[in-house]
mmCIF file of C-alpha atoms in Angstrom:
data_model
loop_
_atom_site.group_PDB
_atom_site.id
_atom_site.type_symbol
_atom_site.label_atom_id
_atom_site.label_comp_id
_atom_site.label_asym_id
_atom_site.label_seq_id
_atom_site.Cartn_x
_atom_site.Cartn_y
_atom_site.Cartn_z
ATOM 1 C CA UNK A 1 97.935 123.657 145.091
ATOM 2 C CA UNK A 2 94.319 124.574 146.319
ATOM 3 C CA UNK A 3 93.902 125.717 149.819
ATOM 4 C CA UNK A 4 92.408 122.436 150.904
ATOM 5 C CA UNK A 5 96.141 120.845 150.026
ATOM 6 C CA UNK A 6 94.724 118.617 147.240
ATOM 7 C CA UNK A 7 95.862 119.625 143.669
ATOM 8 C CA UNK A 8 93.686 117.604 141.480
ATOM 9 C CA UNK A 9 90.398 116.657 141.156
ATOM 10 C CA UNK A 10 88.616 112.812 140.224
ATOM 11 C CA UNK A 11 86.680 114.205 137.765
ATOM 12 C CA UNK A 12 89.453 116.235 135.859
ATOM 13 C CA UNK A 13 88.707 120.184 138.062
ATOM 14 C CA UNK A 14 92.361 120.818 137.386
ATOM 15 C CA UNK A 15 92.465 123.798 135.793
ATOM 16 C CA UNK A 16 92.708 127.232 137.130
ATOM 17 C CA UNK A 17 90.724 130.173 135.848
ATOM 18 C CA UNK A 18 92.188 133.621 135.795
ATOM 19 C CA UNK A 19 90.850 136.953 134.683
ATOM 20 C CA UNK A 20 91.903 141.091 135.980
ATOM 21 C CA UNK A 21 89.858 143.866 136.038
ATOM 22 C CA UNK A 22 89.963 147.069 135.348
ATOM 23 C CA UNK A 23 91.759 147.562 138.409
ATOM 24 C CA UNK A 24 94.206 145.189 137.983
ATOM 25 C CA UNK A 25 92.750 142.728 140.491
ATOM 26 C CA UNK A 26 92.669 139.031 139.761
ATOM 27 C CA UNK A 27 90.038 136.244 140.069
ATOM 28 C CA UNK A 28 90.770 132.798 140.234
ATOM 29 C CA UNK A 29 87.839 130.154 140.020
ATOM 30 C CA UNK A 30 88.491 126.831 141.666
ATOM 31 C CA UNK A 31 86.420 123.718 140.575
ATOM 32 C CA UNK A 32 84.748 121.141 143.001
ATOM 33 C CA UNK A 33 86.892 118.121 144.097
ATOM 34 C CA UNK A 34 84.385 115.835 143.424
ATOM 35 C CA UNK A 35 80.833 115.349 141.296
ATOM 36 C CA UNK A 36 78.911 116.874 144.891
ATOM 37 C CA UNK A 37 81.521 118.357 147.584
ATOM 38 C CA UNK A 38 80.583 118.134 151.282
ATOM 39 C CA UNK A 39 80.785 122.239 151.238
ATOM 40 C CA UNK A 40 81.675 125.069 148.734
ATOM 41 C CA UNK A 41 85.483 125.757 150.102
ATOM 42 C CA UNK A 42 86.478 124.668 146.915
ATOM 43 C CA UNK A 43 83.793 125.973 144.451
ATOM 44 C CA UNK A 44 84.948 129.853 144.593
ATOM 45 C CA UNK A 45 85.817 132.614 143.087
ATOM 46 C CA UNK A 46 88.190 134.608 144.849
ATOM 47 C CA UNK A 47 89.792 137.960 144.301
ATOM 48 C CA UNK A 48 93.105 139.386 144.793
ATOM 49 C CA UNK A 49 94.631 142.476 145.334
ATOM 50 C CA UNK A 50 98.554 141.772 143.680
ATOM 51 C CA UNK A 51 101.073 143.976 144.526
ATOM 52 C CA UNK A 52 104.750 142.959 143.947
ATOM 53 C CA UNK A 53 105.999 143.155 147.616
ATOM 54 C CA UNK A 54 102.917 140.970 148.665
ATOM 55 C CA UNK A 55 104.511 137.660 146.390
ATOM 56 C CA UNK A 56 104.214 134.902 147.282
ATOM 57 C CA UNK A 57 100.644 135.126 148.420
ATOM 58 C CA UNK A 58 98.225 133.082 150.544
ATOM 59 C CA UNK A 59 95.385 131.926 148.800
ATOM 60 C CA UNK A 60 93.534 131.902 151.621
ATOM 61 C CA UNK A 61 93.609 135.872 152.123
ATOM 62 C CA UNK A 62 91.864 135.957 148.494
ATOM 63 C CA UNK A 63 88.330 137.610 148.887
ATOM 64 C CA UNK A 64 85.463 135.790 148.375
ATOM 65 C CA UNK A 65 84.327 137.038 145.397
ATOM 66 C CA UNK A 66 81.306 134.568 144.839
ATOM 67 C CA UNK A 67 80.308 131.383 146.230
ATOM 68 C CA UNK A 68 78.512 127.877 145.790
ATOM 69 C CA UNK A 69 79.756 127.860 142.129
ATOM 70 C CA UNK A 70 80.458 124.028 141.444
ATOM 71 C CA UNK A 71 83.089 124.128 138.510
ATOM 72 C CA UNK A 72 82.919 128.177 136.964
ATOM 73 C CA UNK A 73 85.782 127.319 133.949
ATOM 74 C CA UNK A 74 84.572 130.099 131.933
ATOM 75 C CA UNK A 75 85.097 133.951 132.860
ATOM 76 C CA UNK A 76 84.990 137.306 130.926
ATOM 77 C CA UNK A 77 84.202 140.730 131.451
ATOM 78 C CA UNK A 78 81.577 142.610 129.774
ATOM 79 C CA UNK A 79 81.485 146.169 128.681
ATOM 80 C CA UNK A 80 80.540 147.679 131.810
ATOM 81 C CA UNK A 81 83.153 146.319 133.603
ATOM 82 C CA UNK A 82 80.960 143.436 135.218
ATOM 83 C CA UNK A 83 82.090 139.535 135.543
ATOM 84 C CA UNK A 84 80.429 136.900 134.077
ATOM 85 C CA UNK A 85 80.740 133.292 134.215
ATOM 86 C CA UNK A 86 79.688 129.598 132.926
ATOM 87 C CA UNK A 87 79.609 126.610 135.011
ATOM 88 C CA UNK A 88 79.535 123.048 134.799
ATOM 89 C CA UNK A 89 77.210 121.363 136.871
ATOM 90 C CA UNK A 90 76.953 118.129 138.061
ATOM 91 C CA UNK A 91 76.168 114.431 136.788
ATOM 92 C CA UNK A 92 74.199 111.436 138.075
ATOM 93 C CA UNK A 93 71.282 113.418 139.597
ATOM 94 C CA UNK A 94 67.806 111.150 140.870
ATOM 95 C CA UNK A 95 65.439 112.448 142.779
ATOM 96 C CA UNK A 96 62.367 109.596 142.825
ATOM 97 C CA UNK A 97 59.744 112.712 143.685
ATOM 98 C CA UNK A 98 60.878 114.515 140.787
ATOM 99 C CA UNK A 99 60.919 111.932 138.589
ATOM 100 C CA UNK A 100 63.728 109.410 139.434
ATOM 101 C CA UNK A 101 66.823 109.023 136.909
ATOM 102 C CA UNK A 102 66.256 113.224 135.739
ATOM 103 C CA UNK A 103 70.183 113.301 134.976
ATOM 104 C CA UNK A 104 69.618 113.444 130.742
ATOM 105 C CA UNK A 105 68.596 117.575 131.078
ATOM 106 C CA UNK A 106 68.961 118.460 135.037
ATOM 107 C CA UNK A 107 70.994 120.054 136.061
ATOM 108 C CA UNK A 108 71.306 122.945 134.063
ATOM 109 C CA UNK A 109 74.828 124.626 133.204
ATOM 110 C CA UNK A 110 74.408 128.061 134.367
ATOM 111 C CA UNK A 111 75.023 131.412 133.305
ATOM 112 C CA UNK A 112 76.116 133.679 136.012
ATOM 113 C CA UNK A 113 76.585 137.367 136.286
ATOM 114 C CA UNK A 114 78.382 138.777 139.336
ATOM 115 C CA UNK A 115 78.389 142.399 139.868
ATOM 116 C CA UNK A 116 79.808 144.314 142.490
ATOM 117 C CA UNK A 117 77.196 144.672 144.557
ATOM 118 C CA UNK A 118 76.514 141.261 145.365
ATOM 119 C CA UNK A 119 80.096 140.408 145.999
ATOM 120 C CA UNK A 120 80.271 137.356 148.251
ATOM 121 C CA UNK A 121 77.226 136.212 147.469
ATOM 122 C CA UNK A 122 76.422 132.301 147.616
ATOM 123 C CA UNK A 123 74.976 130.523 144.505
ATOM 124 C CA UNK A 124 73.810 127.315 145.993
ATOM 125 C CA UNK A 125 76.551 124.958 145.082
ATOM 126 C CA UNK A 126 77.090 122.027 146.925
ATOM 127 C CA UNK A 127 73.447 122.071 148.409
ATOM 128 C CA UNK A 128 70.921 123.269 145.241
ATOM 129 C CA UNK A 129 70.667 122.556 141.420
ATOM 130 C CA UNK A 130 69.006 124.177 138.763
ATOM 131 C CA UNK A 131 66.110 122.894 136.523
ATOM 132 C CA UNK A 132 66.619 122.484 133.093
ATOM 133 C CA UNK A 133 63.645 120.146 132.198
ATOM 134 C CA UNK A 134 61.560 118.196 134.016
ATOM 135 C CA UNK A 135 59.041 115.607 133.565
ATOM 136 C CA UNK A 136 55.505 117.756 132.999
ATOM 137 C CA UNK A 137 53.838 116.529 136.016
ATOM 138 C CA UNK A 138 56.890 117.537 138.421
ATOM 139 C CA UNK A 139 58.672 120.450 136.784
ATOM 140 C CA UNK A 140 58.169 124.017 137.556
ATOM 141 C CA UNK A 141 60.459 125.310 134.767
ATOM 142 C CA UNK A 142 63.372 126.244 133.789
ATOM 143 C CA UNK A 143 65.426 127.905 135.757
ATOM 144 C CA UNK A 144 63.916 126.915 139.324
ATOM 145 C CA UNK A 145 66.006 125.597 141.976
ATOM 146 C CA UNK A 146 65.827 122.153 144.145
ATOM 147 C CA UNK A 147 67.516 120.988 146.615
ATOM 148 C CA UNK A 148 70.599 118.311 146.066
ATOM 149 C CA UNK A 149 69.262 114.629 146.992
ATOM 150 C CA UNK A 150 71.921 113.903 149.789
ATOM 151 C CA UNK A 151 71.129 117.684 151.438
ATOM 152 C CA UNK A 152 67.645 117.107 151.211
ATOM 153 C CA UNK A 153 67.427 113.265 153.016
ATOM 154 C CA UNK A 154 69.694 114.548 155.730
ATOM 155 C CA UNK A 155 68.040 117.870 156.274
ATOM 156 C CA UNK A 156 70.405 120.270 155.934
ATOM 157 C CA UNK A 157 68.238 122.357 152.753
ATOM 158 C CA UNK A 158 64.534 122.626 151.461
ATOM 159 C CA UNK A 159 63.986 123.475 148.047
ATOM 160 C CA UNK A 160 62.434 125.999 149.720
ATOM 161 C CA UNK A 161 65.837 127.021 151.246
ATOM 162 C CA UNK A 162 67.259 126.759 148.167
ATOM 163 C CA UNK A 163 64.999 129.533 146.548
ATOM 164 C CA UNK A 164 64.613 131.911 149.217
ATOM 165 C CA UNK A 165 68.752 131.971 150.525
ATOM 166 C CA UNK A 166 70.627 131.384 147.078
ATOM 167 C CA UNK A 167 71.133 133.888 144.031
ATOM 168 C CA UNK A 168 69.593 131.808 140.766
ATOM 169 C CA UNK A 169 71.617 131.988 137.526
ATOM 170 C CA UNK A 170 71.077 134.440 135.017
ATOM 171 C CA UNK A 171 70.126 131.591 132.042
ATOM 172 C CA UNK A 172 70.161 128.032 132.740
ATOM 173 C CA UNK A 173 71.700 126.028 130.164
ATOM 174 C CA UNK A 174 71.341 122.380 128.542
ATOM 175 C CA UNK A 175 72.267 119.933 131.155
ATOM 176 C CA UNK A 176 76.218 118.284 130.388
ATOM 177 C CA UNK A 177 76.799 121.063 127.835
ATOM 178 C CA UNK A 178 79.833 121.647 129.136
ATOM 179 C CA UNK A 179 80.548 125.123 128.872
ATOM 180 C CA UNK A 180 84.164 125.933 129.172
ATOM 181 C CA UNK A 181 84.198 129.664 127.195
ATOM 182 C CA UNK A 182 82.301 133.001 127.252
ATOM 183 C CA UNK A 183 83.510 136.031 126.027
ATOM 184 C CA UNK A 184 81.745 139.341 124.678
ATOM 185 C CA UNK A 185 81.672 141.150 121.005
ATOM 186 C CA UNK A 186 82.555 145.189 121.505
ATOM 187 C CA UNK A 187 82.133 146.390 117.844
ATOM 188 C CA UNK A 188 84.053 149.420 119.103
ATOM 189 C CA UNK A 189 87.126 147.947 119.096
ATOM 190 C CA UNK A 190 86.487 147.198 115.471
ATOM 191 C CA UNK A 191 86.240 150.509 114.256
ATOM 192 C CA UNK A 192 90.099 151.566 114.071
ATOM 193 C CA UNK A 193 90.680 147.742 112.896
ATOM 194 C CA UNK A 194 94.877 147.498 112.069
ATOM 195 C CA UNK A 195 95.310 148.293 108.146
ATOM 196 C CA UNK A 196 96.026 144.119 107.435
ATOM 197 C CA UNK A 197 92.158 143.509 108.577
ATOM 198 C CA UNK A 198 90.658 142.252 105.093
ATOM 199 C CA UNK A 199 86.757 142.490 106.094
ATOM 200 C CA UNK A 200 85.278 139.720 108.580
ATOM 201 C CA UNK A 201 84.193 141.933 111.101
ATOM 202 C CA UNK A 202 81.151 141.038 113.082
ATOM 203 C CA UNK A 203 78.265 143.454 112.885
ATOM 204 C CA UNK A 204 77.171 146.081 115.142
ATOM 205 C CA UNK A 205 74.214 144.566 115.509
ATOM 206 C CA UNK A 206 75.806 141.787 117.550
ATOM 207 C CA UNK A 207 77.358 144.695 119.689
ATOM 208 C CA UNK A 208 77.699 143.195 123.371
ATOM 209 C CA UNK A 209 76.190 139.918 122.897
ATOM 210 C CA UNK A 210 77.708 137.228 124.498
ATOM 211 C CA UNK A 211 79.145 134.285 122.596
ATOM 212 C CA UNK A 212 80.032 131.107 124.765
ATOM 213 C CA UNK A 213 81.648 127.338 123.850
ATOM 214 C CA UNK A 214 80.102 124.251 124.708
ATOM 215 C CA UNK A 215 82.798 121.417 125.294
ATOM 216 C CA UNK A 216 80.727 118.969 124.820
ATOM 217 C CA UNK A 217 78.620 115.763 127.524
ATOM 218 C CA UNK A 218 80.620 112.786 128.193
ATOM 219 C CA UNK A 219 78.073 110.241 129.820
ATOM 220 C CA UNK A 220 74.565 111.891 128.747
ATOM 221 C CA UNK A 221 72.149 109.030 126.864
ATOM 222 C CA UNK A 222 72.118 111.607 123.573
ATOM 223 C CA UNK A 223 75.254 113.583 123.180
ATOM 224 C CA UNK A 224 74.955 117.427 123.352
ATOM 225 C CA UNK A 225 77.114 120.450 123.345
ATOM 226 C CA UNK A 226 80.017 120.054 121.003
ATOM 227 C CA UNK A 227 78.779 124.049 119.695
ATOM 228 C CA UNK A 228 79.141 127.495 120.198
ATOM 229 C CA UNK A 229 76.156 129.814 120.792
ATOM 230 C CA UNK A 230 75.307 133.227 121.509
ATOM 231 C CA UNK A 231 73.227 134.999 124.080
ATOM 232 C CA UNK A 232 71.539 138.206 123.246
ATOM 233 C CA UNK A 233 72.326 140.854 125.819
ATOM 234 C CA UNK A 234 70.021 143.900 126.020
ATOM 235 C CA UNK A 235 70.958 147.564 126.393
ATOM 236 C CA UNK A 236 71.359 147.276 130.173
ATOM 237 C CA UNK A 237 73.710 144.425 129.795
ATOM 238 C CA UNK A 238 71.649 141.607 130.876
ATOM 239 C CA UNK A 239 70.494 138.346 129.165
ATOM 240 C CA UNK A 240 68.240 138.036 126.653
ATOM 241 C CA UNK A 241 66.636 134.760 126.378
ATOM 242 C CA UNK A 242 68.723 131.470 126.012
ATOM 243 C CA UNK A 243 71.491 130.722 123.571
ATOM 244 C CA UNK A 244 71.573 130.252 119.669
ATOM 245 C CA UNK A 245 73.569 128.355 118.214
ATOM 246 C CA UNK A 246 76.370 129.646 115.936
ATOM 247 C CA UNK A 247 78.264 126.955 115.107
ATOM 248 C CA UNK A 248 76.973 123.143 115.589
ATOM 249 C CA UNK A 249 77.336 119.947 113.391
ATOM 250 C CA UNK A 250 74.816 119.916 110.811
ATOM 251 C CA UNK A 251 75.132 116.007 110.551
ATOM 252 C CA UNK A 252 73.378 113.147 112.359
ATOM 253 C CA UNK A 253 73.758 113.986 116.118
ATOM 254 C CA UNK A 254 76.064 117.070 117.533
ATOM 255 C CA UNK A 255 79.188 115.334 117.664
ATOM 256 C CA UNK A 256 82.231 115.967 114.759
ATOM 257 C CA UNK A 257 83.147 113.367 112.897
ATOM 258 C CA UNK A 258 86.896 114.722 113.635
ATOM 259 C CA UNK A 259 86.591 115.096 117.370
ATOM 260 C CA UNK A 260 86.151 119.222 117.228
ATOM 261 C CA UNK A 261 84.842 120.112 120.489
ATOM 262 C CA UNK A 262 85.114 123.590 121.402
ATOM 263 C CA UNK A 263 86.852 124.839 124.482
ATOM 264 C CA UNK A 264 87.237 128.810 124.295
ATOM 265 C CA UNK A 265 86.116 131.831 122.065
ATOM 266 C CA UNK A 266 87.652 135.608 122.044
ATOM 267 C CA UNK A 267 87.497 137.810 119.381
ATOM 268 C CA UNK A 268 90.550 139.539 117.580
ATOM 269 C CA UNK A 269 91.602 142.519 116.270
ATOM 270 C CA UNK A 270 89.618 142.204 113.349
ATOM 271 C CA UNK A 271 85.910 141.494 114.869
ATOM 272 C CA UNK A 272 86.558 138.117 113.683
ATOM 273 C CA UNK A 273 85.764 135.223 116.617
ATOM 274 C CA UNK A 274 88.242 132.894 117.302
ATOM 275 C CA UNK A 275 87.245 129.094 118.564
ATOM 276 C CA UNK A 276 89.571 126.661 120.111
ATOM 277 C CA UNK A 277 89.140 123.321 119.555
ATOM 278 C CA UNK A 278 91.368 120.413 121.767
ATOM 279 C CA UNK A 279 89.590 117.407 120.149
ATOM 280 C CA UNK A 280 89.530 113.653 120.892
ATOM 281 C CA UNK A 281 91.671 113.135 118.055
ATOM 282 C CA UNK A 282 94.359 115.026 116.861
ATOM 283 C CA UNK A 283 92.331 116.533 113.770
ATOM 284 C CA UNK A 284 89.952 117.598 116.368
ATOM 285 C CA UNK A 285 92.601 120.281 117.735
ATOM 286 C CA UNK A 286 92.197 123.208 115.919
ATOM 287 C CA UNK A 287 91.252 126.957 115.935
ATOM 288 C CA UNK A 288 88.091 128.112 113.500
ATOM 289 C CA UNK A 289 88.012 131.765 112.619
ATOM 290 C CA UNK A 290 84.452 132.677 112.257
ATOM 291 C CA UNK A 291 84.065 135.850 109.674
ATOM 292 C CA UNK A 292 80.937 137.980 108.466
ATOM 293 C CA UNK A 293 80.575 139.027 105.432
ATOM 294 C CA UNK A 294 76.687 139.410 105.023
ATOM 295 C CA UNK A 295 74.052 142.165 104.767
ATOM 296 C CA UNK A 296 74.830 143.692 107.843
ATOM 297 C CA UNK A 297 79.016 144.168 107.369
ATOM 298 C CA UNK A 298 79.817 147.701 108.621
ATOM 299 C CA UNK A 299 76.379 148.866 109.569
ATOM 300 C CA UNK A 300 75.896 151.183 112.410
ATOM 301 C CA UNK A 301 72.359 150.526 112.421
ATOM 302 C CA UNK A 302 71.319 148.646 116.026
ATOM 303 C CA UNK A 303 67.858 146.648 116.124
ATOM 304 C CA UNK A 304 64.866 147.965 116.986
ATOM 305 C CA UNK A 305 64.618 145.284 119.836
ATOM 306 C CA UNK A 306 67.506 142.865 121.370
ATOM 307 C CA UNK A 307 66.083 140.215 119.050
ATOM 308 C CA UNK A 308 68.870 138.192 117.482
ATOM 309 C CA UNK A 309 69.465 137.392 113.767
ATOM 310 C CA UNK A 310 68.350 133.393 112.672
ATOM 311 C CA UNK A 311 71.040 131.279 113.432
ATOM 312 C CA UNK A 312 73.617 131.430 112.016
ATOM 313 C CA UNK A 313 75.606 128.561 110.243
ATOM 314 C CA UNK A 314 76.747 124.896 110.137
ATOM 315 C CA UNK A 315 78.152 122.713 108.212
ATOM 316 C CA UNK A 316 77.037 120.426 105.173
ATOM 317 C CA UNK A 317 76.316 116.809 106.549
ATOM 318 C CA UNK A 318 77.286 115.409 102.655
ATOM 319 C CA UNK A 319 80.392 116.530 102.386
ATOM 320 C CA UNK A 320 82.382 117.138 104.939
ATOM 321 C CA UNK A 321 82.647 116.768 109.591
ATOM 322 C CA UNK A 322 84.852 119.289 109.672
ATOM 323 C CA UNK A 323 84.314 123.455 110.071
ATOM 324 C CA UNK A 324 85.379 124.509 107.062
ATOM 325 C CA UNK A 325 84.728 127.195 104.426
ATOM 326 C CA UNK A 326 84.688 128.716 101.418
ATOM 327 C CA UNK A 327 86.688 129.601 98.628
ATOM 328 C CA UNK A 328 88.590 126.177 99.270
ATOM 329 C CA UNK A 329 91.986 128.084 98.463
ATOM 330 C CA UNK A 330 91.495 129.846 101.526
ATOM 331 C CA UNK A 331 91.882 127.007 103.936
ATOM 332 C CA UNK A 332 95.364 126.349 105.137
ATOM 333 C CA UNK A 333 96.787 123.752 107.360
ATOM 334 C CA UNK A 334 99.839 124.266 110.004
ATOM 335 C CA UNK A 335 101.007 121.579 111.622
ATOM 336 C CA UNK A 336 103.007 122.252 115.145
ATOM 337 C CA UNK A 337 106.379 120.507 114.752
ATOM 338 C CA UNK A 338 107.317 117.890 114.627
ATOM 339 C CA UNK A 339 105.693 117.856 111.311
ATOM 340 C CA UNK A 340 102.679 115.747 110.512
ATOM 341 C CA UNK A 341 100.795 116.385 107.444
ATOM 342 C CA UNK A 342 97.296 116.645 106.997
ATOM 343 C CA UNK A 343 95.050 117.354 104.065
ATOM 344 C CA UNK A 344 92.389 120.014 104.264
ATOM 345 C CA UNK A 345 89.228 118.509 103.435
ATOM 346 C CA UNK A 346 86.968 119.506 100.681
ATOM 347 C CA UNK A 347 84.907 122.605 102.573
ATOM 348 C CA UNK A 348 81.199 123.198 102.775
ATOM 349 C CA UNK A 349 78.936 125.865 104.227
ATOM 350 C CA UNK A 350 75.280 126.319 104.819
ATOM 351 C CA UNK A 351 74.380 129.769 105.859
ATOM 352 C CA UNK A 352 71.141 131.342 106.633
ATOM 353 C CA UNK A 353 69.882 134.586 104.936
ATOM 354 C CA UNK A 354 74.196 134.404 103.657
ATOM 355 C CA UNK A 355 75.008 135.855 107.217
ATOM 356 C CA UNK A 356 78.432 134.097 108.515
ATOM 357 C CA UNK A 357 81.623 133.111 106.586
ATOM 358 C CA UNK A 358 83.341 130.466 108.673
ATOM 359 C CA UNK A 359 87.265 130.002 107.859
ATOM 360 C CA UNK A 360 89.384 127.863 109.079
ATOM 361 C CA UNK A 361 92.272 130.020 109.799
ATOM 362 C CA UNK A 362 94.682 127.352 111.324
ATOM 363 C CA UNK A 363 94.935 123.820 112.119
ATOM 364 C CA UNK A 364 97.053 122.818 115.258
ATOM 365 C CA UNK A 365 97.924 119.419 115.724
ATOM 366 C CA UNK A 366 97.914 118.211 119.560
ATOM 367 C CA UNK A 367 101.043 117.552 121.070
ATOM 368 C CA UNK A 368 100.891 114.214 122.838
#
């Protein structure tokens, strides 16, 4: 139960994110209540300090780690110890002076890094939105911050306010993306890989860079989303320019013909990136296993610049909706009990310059 008493949320905020530190300290990020809250009570990430004789504890002794974050599902920790997150941001957004009806691309889902030195620091949420495109006569480009209608009409922000007393995010994201994931490739962990790892391994090359999944919109006019992309991160460990995709439909539109819509990545062991899928339909719910195998597979050579590789893969539109991969004897499908049985479909893979192997490791049926 949240600390305003109400356990749920309208617009399905249910979940509860959790991550540790180094420390052992945990964060737990709280969605909004609503599309636009009154205030950012809710919208939080707080911080705790668990020790056993402390149990049970009182959420509202948590720290406030950051604030004004409107639904921040996706958290992870990068190399130097510094949290990141992804939020959701909000739908149904008109503003007649910027355009009217802007909802399609605005607002943008946001990247966020929060480092320790800005702990407790407000990010806008309830009362400011970020730009992700605007009509050419009103934008002023990606990234820039407005006011929220209702805050604006009754006076309580400025866009001005809203630039000069709010952090900004550190990317802003494709409006009703919906990302839900983020986590971050250390090739270091790869190099004393258990003796069962068979190859896969992503390259160093891709060392740090952050890889996030997008769910997937639910009421934009053209679907988008339903991917996962990477953000390059430079040698001080911030963001690079804006996401690439990694894995996307290759088909008409970026929706699966099977329901796949990606929820969370991680890496394991192996350097090999996991993807969760919990799909419309039950042969939407999977996880992909997303191998390399190209020119750069166990090279300790880093680029000359943070520029990524081309993007990276999808798959065939002819023969197949569903990530899948080559040699077709590799593919393998698991049902949870009790047992349903499901085909594997014929697989198909379009790579550029033959970088990623995509394999679907196992399918999980959804439990109803």
């Amino acid at each position: 139960i949240n600390a305003d008493g109400q356990s749920g949320a309208p617009f399905g905020h249910t979940t509860r994110t959790l991550a540790f530190d180094r420390l052992g300290r945990l964060y737990i990020s709280v969605g909004s209540n609503a599309n636009v809250d009154p205030d950012s009570f809710r919208s939080r990430i707080r911080r705790f300090s668990l020790t056993p004789e402390l149990f049970p504890v009182d959420f509202l002794t948590g720290e406030v780690f950051a604030d004004g974050l409107r639904n921040e599902v996706g958290l992870a920790f990068d190399r130097y110890g510094v949290l990141w997150g992804v939020e959701n941001g909000a739908d149904r957004l008109e503003r007649e002076d910027l355009g009217g009806f802007i909802t399609d691309d605005n607002p943008a889902e946001e990247m966020h890094r929060f480092p320790e030195e800005i702990a407790g620091s407000h990010f806008g949420y309830p009362y400011c939105w970020t730009e992700f495109l605007l009509p050419e006569e009103f934008g002023m480009g990606r990234g820039t911050v407005w006011a929220w209608p209702s805050f604006l009409a009754d006076g309580t922000v400025t866009d001005e306010d809203c630039r000069n007393n709010y952090l900004r995010s550190e990317i802003a994201m494709q409006a009703h993306s919906a990302p839900l994931g983020i986590t971050f490739y250390n090739w270091k962990n790869t190099t004393e890989m258990p003796v069962e790892c068979e190859g896969g391994a992503f390259p160093r090359l891709l060392d740090g860079f952050a890889f996030i999944a997008f769910h997937g919109s639910w009421n934009r006019a053209i679907p988008t989303g339903y991917k996962v992309v990477y953000v390059v991160m430079d040698e001080n460990g911030r963001a690079s320019g804006q996401p690439v995709d990694l894995l996307a439909h290759a088909g008409s539109g970026s929706r699966w013909g099977d329901g796949f819509r990606p929820v969370d990545v991680d890496f394991d062991a192996c350097g090999r990136l996991l993807v969760s899928s919990d799909g419309t339909s039950g042969s939407g719910s999977k996880i992909v296993r997303i191998e390399y195998h190209g020119e750069f597979a166990d090279s300790n050579q880093k680029p000359q610049s943070p520029s990524a590789p081309s993007p990276v893969a999808t798959t065939s539109p002819e023969t197949t909706d569903t990530p899948s991969t080559l040699p077709t004897e590799g593919l393998t499908a698991a049902p949870i009990p009790p047992v349903a049985s499901t085909a594997p479909p014929t697989p198909a893979l379009s790579c550029f310059s033959s970088c990623l192997i995509l394999a679907l490791c196992t399918a999980f049926l959804k439990i109803k």
